[in-house]
Short mmCIF file of C-alpha atoms in Angstrom, two decimals:
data_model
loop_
_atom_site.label_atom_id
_atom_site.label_comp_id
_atom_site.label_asym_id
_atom_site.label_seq_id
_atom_site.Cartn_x
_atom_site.Cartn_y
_atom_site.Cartn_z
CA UNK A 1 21.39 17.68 -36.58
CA UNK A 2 23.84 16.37 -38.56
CA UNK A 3 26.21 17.66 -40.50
CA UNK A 4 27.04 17.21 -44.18
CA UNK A 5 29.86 16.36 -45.50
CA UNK A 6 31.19 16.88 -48.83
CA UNK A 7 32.50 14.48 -51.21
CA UNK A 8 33.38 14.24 -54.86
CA UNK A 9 30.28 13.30 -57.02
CA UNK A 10 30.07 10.57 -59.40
CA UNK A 11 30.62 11.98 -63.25
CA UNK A 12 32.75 11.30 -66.51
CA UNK A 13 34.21 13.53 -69.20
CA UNK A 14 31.44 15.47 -71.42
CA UNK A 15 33.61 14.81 -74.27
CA UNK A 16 33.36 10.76 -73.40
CA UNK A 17 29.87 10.59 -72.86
CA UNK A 18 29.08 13.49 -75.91
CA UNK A 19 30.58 10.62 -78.27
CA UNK A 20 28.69 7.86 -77.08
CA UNK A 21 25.41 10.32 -76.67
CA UNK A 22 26.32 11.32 -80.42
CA UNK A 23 26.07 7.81 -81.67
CA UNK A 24 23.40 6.46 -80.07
CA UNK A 25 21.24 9.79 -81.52
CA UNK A 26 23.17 9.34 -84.85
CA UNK A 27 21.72 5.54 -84.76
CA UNK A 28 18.16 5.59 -83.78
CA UNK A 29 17.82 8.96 -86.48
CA UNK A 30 19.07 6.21 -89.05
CA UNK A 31 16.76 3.93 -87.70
CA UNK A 32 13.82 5.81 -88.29
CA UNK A 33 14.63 7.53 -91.60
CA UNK A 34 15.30 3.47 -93.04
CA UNK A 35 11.87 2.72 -91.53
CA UNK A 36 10.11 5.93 -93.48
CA UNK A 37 12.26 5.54 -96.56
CA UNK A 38 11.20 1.72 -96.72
CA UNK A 39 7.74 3.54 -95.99
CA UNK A 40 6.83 0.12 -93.37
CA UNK A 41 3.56 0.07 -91.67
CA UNK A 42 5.06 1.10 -88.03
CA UNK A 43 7.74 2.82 -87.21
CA UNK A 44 10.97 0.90 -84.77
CA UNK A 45 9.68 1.07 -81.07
CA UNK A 46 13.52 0.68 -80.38
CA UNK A 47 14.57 4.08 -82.51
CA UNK A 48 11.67 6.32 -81.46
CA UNK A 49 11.75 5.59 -77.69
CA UNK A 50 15.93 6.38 -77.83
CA UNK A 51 15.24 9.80 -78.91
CA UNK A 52 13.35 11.37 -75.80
CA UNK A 53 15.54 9.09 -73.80
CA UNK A 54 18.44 10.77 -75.44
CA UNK A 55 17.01 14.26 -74.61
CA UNK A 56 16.75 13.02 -71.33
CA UNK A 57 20.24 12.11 -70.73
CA UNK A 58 21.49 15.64 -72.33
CA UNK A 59 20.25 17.25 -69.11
CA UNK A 60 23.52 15.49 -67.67
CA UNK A 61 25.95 17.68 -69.08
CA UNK A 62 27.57 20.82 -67.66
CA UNK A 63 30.08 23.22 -67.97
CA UNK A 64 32.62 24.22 -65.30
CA UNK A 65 34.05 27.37 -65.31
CA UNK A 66 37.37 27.72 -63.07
CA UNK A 67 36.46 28.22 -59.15
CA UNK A 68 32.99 26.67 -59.46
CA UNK A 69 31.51 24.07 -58.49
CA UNK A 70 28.25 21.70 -58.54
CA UNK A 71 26.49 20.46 -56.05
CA UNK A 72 24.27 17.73 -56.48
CA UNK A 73 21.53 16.07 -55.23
CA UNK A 74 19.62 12.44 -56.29
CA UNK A 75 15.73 12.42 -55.06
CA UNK A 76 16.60 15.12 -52.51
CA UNK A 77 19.87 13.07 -50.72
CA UNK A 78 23.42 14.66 -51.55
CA UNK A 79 25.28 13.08 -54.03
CA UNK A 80 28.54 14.69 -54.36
CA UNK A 81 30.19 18.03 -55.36
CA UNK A 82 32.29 18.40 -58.74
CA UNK A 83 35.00 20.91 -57.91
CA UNK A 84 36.92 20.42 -61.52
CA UNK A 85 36.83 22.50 -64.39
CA UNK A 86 35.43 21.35 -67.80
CA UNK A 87 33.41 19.80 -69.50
CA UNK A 88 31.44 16.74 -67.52
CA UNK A 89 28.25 14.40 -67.35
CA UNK A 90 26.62 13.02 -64.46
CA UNK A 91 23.73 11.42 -63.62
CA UNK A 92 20.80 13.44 -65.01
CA UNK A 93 18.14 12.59 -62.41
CA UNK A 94 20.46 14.62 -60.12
CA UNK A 95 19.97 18.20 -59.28
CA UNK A 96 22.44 20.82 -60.14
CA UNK A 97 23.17 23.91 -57.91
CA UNK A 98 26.27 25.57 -58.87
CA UNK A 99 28.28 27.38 -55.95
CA UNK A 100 31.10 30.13 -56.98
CA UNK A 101 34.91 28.92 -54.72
CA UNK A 102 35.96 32.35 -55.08
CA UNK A 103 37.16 35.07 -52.65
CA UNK A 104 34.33 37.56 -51.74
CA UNK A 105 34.41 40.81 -49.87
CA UNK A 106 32.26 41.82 -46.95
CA UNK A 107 31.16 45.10 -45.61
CA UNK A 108 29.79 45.49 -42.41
CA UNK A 109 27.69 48.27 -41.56
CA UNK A 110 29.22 50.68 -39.37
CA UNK A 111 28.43 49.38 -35.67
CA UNK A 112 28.45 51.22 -32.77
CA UNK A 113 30.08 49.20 -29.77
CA UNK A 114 31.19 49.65 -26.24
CA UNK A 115 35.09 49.08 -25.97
CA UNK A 116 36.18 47.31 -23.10
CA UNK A 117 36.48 50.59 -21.09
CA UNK A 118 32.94 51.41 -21.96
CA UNK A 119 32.94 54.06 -24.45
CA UNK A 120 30.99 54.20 -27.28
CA UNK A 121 32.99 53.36 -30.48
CA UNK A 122 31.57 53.42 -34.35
CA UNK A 123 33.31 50.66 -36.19
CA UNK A 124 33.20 48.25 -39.56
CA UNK A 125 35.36 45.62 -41.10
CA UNK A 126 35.97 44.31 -44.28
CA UNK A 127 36.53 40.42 -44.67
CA UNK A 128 37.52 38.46 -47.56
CA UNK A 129 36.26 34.85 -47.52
CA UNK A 130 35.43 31.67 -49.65
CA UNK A 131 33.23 28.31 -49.79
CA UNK A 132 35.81 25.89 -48.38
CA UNK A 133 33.23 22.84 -48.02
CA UNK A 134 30.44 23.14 -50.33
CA UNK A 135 28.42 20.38 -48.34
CA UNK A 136 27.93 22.44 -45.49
CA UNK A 137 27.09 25.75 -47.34
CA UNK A 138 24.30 24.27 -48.94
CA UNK A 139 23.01 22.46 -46.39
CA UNK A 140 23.94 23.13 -42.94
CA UNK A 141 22.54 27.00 -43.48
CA UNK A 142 19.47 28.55 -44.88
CA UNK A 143 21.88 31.32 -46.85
CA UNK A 144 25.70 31.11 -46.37
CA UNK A 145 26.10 35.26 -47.31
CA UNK A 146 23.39 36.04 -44.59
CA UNK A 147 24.66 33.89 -42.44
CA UNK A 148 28.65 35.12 -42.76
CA UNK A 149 27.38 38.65 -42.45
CA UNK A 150 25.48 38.09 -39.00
CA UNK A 151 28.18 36.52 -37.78
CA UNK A 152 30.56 38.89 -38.98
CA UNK A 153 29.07 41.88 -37.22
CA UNK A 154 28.45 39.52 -34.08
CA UNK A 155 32.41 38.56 -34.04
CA UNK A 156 33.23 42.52 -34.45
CA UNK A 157 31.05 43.05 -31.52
CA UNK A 158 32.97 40.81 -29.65
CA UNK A 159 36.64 41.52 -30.81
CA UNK A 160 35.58 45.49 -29.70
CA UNK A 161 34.21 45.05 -26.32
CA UNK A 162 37.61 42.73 -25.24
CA UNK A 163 39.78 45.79 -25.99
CA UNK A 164 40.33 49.41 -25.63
CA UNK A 165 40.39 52.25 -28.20
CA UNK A 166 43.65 53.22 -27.02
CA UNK A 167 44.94 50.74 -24.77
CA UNK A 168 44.97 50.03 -21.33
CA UNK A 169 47.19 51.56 -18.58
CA UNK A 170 50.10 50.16 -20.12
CA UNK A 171 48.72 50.94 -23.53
CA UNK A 172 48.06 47.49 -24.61
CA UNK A 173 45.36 45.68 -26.22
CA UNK A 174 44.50 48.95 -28.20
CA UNK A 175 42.08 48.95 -30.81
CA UNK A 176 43.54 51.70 -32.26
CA UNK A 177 47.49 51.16 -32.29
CA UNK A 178 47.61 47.13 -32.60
CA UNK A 179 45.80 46.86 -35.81
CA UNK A 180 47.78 43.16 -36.87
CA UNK A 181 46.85 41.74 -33.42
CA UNK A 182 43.00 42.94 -33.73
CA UNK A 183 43.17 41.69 -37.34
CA UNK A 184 43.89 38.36 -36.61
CA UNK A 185 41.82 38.08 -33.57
CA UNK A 186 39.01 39.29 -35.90
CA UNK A 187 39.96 36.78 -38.51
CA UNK A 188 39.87 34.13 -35.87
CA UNK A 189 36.83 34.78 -34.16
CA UNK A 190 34.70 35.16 -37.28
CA UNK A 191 36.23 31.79 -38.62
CA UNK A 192 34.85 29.90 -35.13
CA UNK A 193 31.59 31.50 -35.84
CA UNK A 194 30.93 30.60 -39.71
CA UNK A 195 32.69 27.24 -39.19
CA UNK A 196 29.60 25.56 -39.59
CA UNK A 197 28.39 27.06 -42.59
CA UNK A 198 31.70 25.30 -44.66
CA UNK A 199 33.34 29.19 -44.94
CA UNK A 200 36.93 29.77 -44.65
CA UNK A 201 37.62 33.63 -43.78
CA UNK A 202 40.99 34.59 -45.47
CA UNK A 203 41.48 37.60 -43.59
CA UNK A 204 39.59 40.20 -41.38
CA UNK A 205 40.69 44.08 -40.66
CA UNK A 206 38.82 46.86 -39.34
CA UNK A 207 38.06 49.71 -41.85
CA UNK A 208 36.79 52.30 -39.93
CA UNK A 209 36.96 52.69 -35.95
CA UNK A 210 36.26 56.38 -34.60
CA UNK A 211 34.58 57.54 -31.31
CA UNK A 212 31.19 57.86 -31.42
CA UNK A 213 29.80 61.49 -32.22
CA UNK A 214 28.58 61.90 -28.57
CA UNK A 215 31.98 61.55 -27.27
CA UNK A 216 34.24 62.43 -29.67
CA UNK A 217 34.52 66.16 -28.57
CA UNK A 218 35.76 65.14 -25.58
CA UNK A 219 37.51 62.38 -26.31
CA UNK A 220 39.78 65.05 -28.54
CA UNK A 221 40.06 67.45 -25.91
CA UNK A 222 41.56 64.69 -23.81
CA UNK A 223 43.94 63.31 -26.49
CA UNK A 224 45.33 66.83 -27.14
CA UNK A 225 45.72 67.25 -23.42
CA UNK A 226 47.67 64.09 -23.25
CA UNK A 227 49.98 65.40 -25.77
CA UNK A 228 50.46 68.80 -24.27
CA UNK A 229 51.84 67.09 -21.06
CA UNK A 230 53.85 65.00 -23.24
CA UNK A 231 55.33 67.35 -25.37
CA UNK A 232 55.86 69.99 -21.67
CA UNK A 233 57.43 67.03 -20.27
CA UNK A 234 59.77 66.36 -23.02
CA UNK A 235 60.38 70.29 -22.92
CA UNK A 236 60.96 70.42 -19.61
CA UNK A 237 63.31 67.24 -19.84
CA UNK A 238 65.71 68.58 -21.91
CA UNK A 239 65.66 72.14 -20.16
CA UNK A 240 66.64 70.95 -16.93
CA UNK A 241 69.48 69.36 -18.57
CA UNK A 242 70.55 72.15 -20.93
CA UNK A 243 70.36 74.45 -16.79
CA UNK A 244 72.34 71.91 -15.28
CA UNK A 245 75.37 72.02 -18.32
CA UNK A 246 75.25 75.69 -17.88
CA UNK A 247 76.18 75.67 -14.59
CA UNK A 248 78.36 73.28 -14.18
CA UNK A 249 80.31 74.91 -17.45
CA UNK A 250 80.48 78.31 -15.34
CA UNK A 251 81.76 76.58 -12.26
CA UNK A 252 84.32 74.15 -14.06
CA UNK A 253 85.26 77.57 -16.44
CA UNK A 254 85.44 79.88 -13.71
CA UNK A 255 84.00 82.27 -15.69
CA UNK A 256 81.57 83.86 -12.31
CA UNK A 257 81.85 82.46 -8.71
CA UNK A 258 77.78 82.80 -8.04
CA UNK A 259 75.73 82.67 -4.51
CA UNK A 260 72.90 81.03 -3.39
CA UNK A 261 70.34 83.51 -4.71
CA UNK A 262 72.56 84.22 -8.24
CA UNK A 263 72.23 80.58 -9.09
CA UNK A 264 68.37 80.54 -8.26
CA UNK A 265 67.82 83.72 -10.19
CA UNK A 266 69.91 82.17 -13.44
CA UNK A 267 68.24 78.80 -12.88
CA UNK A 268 64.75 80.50 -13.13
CA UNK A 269 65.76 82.76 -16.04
CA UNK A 270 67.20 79.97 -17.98
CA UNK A 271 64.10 77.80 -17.33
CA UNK A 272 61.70 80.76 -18.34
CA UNK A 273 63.39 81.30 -21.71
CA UNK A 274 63.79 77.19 -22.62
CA UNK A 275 60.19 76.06 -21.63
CA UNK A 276 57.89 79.24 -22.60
CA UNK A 277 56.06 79.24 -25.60
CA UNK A 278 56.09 82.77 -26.18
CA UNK A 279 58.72 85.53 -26.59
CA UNK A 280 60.28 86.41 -22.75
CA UNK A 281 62.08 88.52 -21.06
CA UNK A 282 64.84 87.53 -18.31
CA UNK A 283 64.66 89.69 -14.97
CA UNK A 284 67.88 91.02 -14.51
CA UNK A 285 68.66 92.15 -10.74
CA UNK A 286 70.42 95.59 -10.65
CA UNK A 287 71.53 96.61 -7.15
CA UNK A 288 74.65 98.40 -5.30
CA UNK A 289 77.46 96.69 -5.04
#
């Protein structure tokens, strides 16, 4: 199959060809009022036959509004694409299908897709694209919006199974955190598959991206887990360093000269009352001197 290509179409000014059509109506109506006023036998083959050709050649005019365009067609080949705006004629055995240039938005359904780790994901995208070549839109597909928004749910499929939701080991390639580098990946993807319909995709970003109901549950459970250990560890962290200043305060100070089993029993006290979560209570040891 081969592919159309667009090119500009053959036309003049409207306001041009309106003078001249203006005339030539102006002079066969004079034509045959002299014959009727002179009240001759037959009327001027010449005047009456430029009439309905006139009418004719009105079919050639259009109207352009900003960001639209004509396509055209002569006896069913292609014969050119005005992109201008104004007022225009052109050939009126052509046929006109106008075509909007402007940006449209698209809303995928919400899909549900494996990531790249295999879990079930719910997802949609909005994309903003436009007719770049007018040619292939209107000939190369059946319907250009059908045809953006298959392949638009077939290039989210795609971007969604090459990543995770939240990244890999090293947390990259997240679906979920590198929302630029999906976006443009998206954006790239969907332009490779609507290149042939003449679209240009002017950019692509997820709108909604969520766990799937199934999983969800546990997929929270596991992401508030994974916070809990971060937040202990952090805790924990800073504890051991907060012990460590203590003690090496009271040795440098002088303030106590502690054994073995003081320092373990300060250690564990201190460690009790910086990492619990609740109110506590430090053991104290009370013996005999």
């Amino acid at each position: 199959m081969a592919n159309v290509e667009e090119r500009e179409a053959t036309y003049i000014s409207g306001w041009i060809a309106l003078i001249i059509w203006l005339v030539a109506l102006g002079w066969a109506l004079s034509t045959v009022g002299t014959a009727i006023v002179q009240q001759r036998g037959s009327l001027p083959l010449t005047g009456i036959l430029t009439i309905p050709l006139l009418m004719f050649l009105s079919k050639g005019f259009t109207i352009l509004e900003p960001n639209l365009a004509a396509v055209l067609t002569f006896f069913g080949r292609y014969a050119g694409t005005i992109r201008r705006d104004g007022f225009f004629w052109y050939n009126p055995f052509c046929k006109q299908r106008r075509m909007s240039l402007r940006a449209n938005n698209l809303n995928t359904a919400t899909l549900k897709v494996n990531d790249r780790a295999g879990n079930p994901v719910e997802v949609a995208a909005v994309i903003v694209w436009r007719v770049m070549d007018t040619a292939r839109a209107a000939f190369d597909v059946e319907d250009y919006v059908a045809y953006i928004t298959m392949q638009s749910e077939s290039a989210v499929r795609q971007v969604v199974s090459s990543r995770w939701y939240d990244g890999d080991a090293q947390g990259r390639n997240s679906l979920r955190a590198d929302l630029d580098a999906v976006a443009e990946l998206l954006t790239g993807t969907i332009q490779e598959h609507s290149g042939l319909a003449g679209l240009e995709i002017i950019e692509a970003r997820i709108s909604h991206l969520a766990y799937a109901p199934e999983i969800a549950g546990a997929m929270l459970r596991r992401q508030q887990a994974e916070a809990v250990v971060a937040a202990r560890t952090h805790i924990v962290e800073g504890a051991v360093g907060m012990v460590r200043l203590a003690l090496d305060q009271l040795k440098a100070e002088q303030v106590v000269d502690l054994a073995d089993g003081d320092r373990v029993r300060l250690v564990t006290n201190l460690l009790t009352v910086l990492v619990s979560d609740t109110e506590t209570h430090p053991v104290l040891s009370v013996g005999k001197e």
